[in-house]
PDB file of C-alpha atoms in Angstrom:
ATOM      1  CA  MET C   1      -3.070 -20.426  10.727  1.00  0.00           C
ATOM      2  CA  MET C   2      -4.581 -17.254   9.208  1.00  0.00           C
ATOM      3  CA  THR C   3      -3.260 -13.650  10.159  1.00  0.00           C
ATOM      4  CA  SER C   4      -4.387 -10.427   9.267  1.00  0.00           C
ATOM      5  CA  LEU C   5      -1.710  -7.919   7.394  1.00  0.00           C
ATOM      6  CA  SER C   6      -1.197  -4.539   8.350  1.00  0.00           C
ATOM      7  CA  GLU C   7      -1.609  -1.915   5.502  1.00  0.00           C
ATOM      8  CA  GLN C   8       2.106  -1.558   5.066  1.00  0.00           C
ATOM      9  CA  GLU C   9       2.367  -5.552   4.996  1.00  0.00           C
ATOM     10  CA  CYS C  10      -0.165  -5.262   2.456  1.00  0.00           C
ATOM     11  CA  LEU C  11       1.567  -2.886   0.295  1.00  0.00           C
ATOM     12  CA  GLN C  12       4.766  -4.696   0.689  1.00  0.00           C
ATOM     13  CA  MET C  13       3.132  -7.664  -0.602  1.00  0.00           C
ATOM     14  CA  LEU C  14       1.723  -5.807  -3.794  1.00  0.00           C
ATOM     15  CA  ALA C  15       5.238  -4.385  -4.504  1.00  0.00           C
ATOM     16  CA  THR C  16       6.514  -7.983  -5.113  1.00  0.00           C
ATOM     17  CA  THR C  17       4.185  -8.529  -7.881  1.00  0.00           C
ATOM     18  CA  THR C  18       2.910  -7.290 -11.163  1.00  0.00           C
ATOM     19  CA  VAL C  19      -0.518  -9.017 -11.670  1.00  0.00           C
ATOM     20  CA  GLY C  20      -3.999  -8.403 -10.227  1.00  0.00           C
ATOM     21  CA  ARG C  21      -7.655  -8.407 -10.753  1.00  0.00           C
ATOM     22  CA  ILE C  22     -10.040  -5.520 -10.928  1.00  0.00           C
ATOM     23  CA  GLY C  23     -13.418  -6.326  -9.898  1.00  0.00           C
ATOM     24  CA  PHE C  24     -16.640  -4.145 -10.803  1.00  0.00           C
ATOM     25  CA  LEU C  25     -20.112  -4.125 -11.825  1.00  0.00           C
ATOM     26  CA  ALA C  26     -21.042  -3.623 -15.182  1.00  0.00           C
ATOM     27  CA  ASP C  27     -24.702  -4.327 -16.823  1.00  0.00           C
ATOM     28  CA  ASP C  28     -25.602  -5.871 -13.423  1.00  0.00           C
ATOM     29  CA  ARG C  29     -23.140  -8.420 -13.438  1.00  0.00           C
ATOM     30  CA  VAL C  30     -19.483  -8.664 -11.542  1.00  0.00           C
ATOM     31  CA  GLN C  31     -16.999  -8.254 -13.865  1.00  0.00           C
ATOM     32  CA  VAL C  32     -13.227  -9.501 -13.204  1.00  0.00           C
ATOM     33  CA  ILE C  33     -10.577  -8.311 -15.442  1.00  0.00           C
ATOM     34  CA  PRO C  34      -6.697  -9.461 -14.992  1.00  0.00           C
ATOM     35  CA  VAL C  35      -4.333  -6.634 -15.317  1.00  0.00           C
ATOM     36  CA  ASN C  36      -0.783  -5.912 -14.935  1.00  0.00           C
ATOM     37  CA  PHE C  37      -0.056  -2.921 -12.576  1.00  0.00           C
ATOM     38  CA  LEU C  38       2.202  -0.639 -10.999  1.00  0.00           C
ATOM     39  CA  LEU C  39       2.350   0.627  -7.593  1.00  0.00           C
ATOM     40  CA  ASP C  40       2.427   4.256  -6.858  1.00  0.00           C
ATOM     41  CA  GLY C  41       2.510   4.962  -3.058  1.00  0.00           C
ATOM     42  CA  ARG C  42      -0.846   3.287  -1.986  1.00  0.00           C
ATOM     43  CA  ASP C  43      -2.319   3.769  -5.306  1.00  0.00           C
ATOM     44  CA  VAL C  44      -2.645   0.896  -8.200  1.00  0.00           C
ATOM     45  CA  VAL C  45      -1.972   2.487 -11.706  1.00  0.00           C
ATOM     46  CA  VAL C  46      -2.932   0.400 -14.642  1.00  0.00           C
ATOM     47  CA  ARG C  47      -3.056   0.884 -18.559  1.00  0.00           C
ATOM     48  CA  THR C  48      -6.026  -0.105 -20.509  1.00  0.00           C
ATOM     49  CA  ALA C  49      -7.817   0.702 -23.799  1.00  0.00           C
ATOM     50  CA  SER C  50      -9.846   3.645 -24.042  1.00  0.00           C
ATOM     51  CA  ASP C  51     -13.029   1.878 -25.297  1.00  0.00           C
ATOM     52  CA  GLY C  52     -12.300  -1.232 -22.988  1.00  0.00           C
ATOM     53  CA  PRO C  53     -14.227  -2.656 -20.013  1.00  0.00           C
ATOM     54  CA  LEU C  54     -12.280  -0.781 -17.540  1.00  0.00           C
ATOM     55  CA  SER C  55     -12.605   2.727 -19.611  1.00  0.00           C
ATOM     56  CA  THR C  56     -16.028   3.393 -17.871  1.00  0.00           C
ATOM     57  CA  LEU C  57     -14.569   3.021 -14.156  1.00  0.00           C
ATOM     58  CA  PRO C  58     -13.458   6.803 -13.737  1.00  0.00           C
ATOM     59  CA  SER C  59     -17.199   7.787 -14.349  1.00  0.00           C
ATOM     60  CA  SER C  60     -18.705   5.332 -12.184  1.00  0.00           C
ATOM     61  CA  PRO C  61     -19.751   6.277  -8.697  1.00  0.00           C
ATOM     62  CA  VAL C  62     -19.209   2.626  -7.298  1.00  0.00           C
ATOM     63  CA  LEU C  63     -16.144   1.282  -5.536  1.00  0.00           C
ATOM     64  CA  VAL C  64     -14.032  -1.151  -7.310  1.00  0.00           C
ATOM     65  CA  ALA C  65     -12.173  -3.847  -6.051  1.00  0.00           C
ATOM     66  CA  PHE C  66      -8.341  -4.906  -6.594  1.00  0.00           C
ATOM     67  CA  GLU C  67      -7.311  -8.109  -5.567  1.00  0.00           C
ATOM     68  CA  VAL C  68      -3.716  -9.854  -5.631  1.00  0.00           C
ATOM     69  CA  ASP C  69      -2.886 -13.309  -3.966  1.00  0.00           C
ATOM     70  CA  HIS C  70       0.028 -15.631  -4.084  1.00  0.00           C
ATOM     71  CA  HIS C  71       0.654 -19.053  -2.804  1.00  0.00           C
ATOM     72  CA  GLU C  72       3.766 -21.505  -2.551  1.00  0.00           C
ATOM     73  CA  ALA C  73       2.381 -24.936  -2.456  1.00  0.00           C
ATOM     74  CA  LEU C  74       5.567 -26.487  -1.362  1.00  0.00           C
ATOM     75  CA  ALA C  75       5.823 -24.272   1.573  1.00  0.00           C
ATOM     76  CA  ALA C  76       1.852 -24.388   2.361  1.00  0.00           C
ATOM     77  CA  THR C  77       1.733 -20.477   2.574  1.00  0.00           C
ATOM     78  CA  GLY C  78      -0.007 -17.848   0.843  1.00  0.00           C
ATOM     79  CA  TRP C  79      -1.289 -14.212   1.074  1.00  0.00           C
ATOM     80  CA  SER C  80      -4.287 -12.339  -0.429  1.00  0.00           C
ATOM     81  CA  VAL C  81      -4.358  -8.395  -0.622  1.00  0.00           C
ATOM     82  CA  LEU C  82      -7.748  -6.422  -1.250  1.00  0.00           C
ATOM     83  CA  LEU C  83      -8.132  -3.012  -2.255  1.00  0.00           C
ATOM     84  CA  ASN C  84     -11.473  -1.046  -2.454  1.00  0.00           C
ATOM     85  CA  GLY C  85     -11.501   2.369  -4.037  1.00  0.00           C
ATOM     86  CA  ARG C  86     -12.460   4.633  -6.805  1.00  0.00           C
ATOM     87  CA  VAL C  87     -10.857   4.733 -10.207  1.00  0.00           C
ATOM     88  CA  SER C  88      -9.665   8.218 -11.917  1.00  0.00           C
ATOM     89  CA  THR C  89      -7.847   8.974 -14.974  1.00  0.00           C
ATOM     90  CA  MET C  90      -4.191   9.925 -15.213  1.00  0.00           C
ATOM     91  CA  SER C  91      -2.154  11.919 -17.816  1.00  0.00           C
ATOM     92  CA  GLU C  92       0.793  10.191 -19.771  1.00  0.00           C
ATOM     93  CA  GLN C  93       2.671  12.829 -17.954  1.00  0.00           C
ATOM     94  CA  GLN C  94       1.681  11.934 -14.557  1.00  0.00           C
ATOM     95  CA  LEU C  95       2.472   8.180 -15.278  1.00  0.00           C
ATOM     96  CA  GLU C  96       6.156   9.089 -16.473  1.00  0.00           C
ATOM     97  CA  SER C  97       6.729  10.538 -13.134  1.00  0.00           C
ATOM     98  CA  ILE C  98       6.169   7.457 -11.359  1.00  0.00           C
ATOM     99  CA  PRO C  99       9.475   5.457 -10.826  1.00  0.00           C
ATOM    100  CA  GLY C 100       9.461   2.059 -12.752  1.00  0.00           C
ATOM    101  CA  SER C 101       6.581   3.502 -15.199  1.00  0.00           C
ATOM    102  CA  SER C 102       8.799   3.003 -18.389  1.00  0.00           C
ATOM    103  CA  THR C 103       9.508  -0.594 -18.002  1.00  0.00           C
ATOM    104  CA  ARG C 104       6.198  -1.853 -17.051  1.00  0.00           C
ATOM    105  CA  LEU C 105       4.398  -2.294 -20.384  1.00  0.00           C
ATOM    106  CA  PRO C 106       0.724  -3.747 -20.768  1.00  0.00           C
ATOM    107  CA  TRP C 107       0.721  -7.466 -21.541  1.00  0.00           C
ATOM    108  CA  ALA C 108      -2.286  -6.972 -23.931  1.00  0.00           C
ATOM    109  CA  GLU C 109      -1.468  -5.751 -27.371  1.00  0.00           C
ATOM    110  CA  GLY C 110      -3.095  -2.761 -28.990  1.00  0.00           C
ATOM    111  CA  ASP C 111      -3.976   0.772 -27.806  1.00  0.00           C
ATOM    112  CA  ARG C 112      -3.305   0.750 -23.835  1.00  0.00           C
ATOM    113  CA  SER C 113      -3.449   4.779 -23.781  1.00  0.00           C
ATOM    114  CA  LEU C 114      -5.849   4.978 -20.983  1.00  0.00           C
ATOM    115  CA  VAL C 115      -3.953   5.554 -17.853  1.00  0.00           C
ATOM    116  CA  LEU C 116      -6.169   4.691 -14.472  1.00  0.00           C
ATOM    117  CA  ARG C 117      -5.307   5.411 -10.903  1.00  0.00           C
ATOM    118  CA  LEU C 118      -7.052   3.233  -8.421  1.00  0.00           C
ATOM    119  CA  THR C 119      -7.039   5.237  -4.975  1.00  0.00           C
ATOM    120  CA  PRO C 120      -7.821   2.765  -2.285  1.00  0.00           C
ATOM    121  CA  GLU C 121     -10.427   3.667   0.632  1.00  0.00           C
ATOM    122  CA  SER C 122      -9.535   0.393   2.319  1.00  0.00           C
ATOM    123  CA  ILE C 123      -6.582  -1.896   2.188  1.00  0.00           C
ATOM    124  CA  SER C 124      -6.772  -5.512   4.100  1.00  0.00           C
ATOM    125  CA  GLY C 125      -5.068  -8.914   3.623  1.00  0.00           C
ATOM    126  CA  ARG C 126      -4.568 -12.188   4.839  1.00  0.00           C
ATOM    127  CA  ARG C 127      -1.405 -14.494   5.295  1.00  0.00           C
ATOM    128  CA  VAL C 128      -2.111 -17.970   5.294  1.00  0.00           C
ATOM    129  CA  HIS C 129       0.294 -20.730   6.603  1.00  0.00           C
ATOM    130  CA  ARG C 130      -1.034 -24.453   6.875  1.00  0.00           C
ATOM    131  CA  ALA C 131       0.916 -26.933   9.156  1.00  0.00           C
ATOM    132  CA  ARG C 132       2.174 -29.813   7.573  1.00  0.00           C
TER     133      ARG C 132
END
């Protein structure tokens, strides 16, 4: 059985995890980059390299996608949440004002001084449960 999640349920699901994927167009190809993230209200915040593949997103007029999913094989359940929105930059001071930001460090090594905020224009999700 598949059921749709409300926006509030989607945000509750996102708050339970720290890893997602950002999808976007670059050089006429779809790129999907795994990121660890911090939730700030409805917004997704990530730290990235100032010269990395995500660094051009704030200047892009195209919507990006952010997706997180989870499954529990033994329980035959899972969920998926998808956000579509635009990306802007944040200052280090803005990042520091978000609760939990000091403990959420990027997994990737190297310079991660560029802070990005994805502000969703849409949030959708589904929960799946398979009868045994």
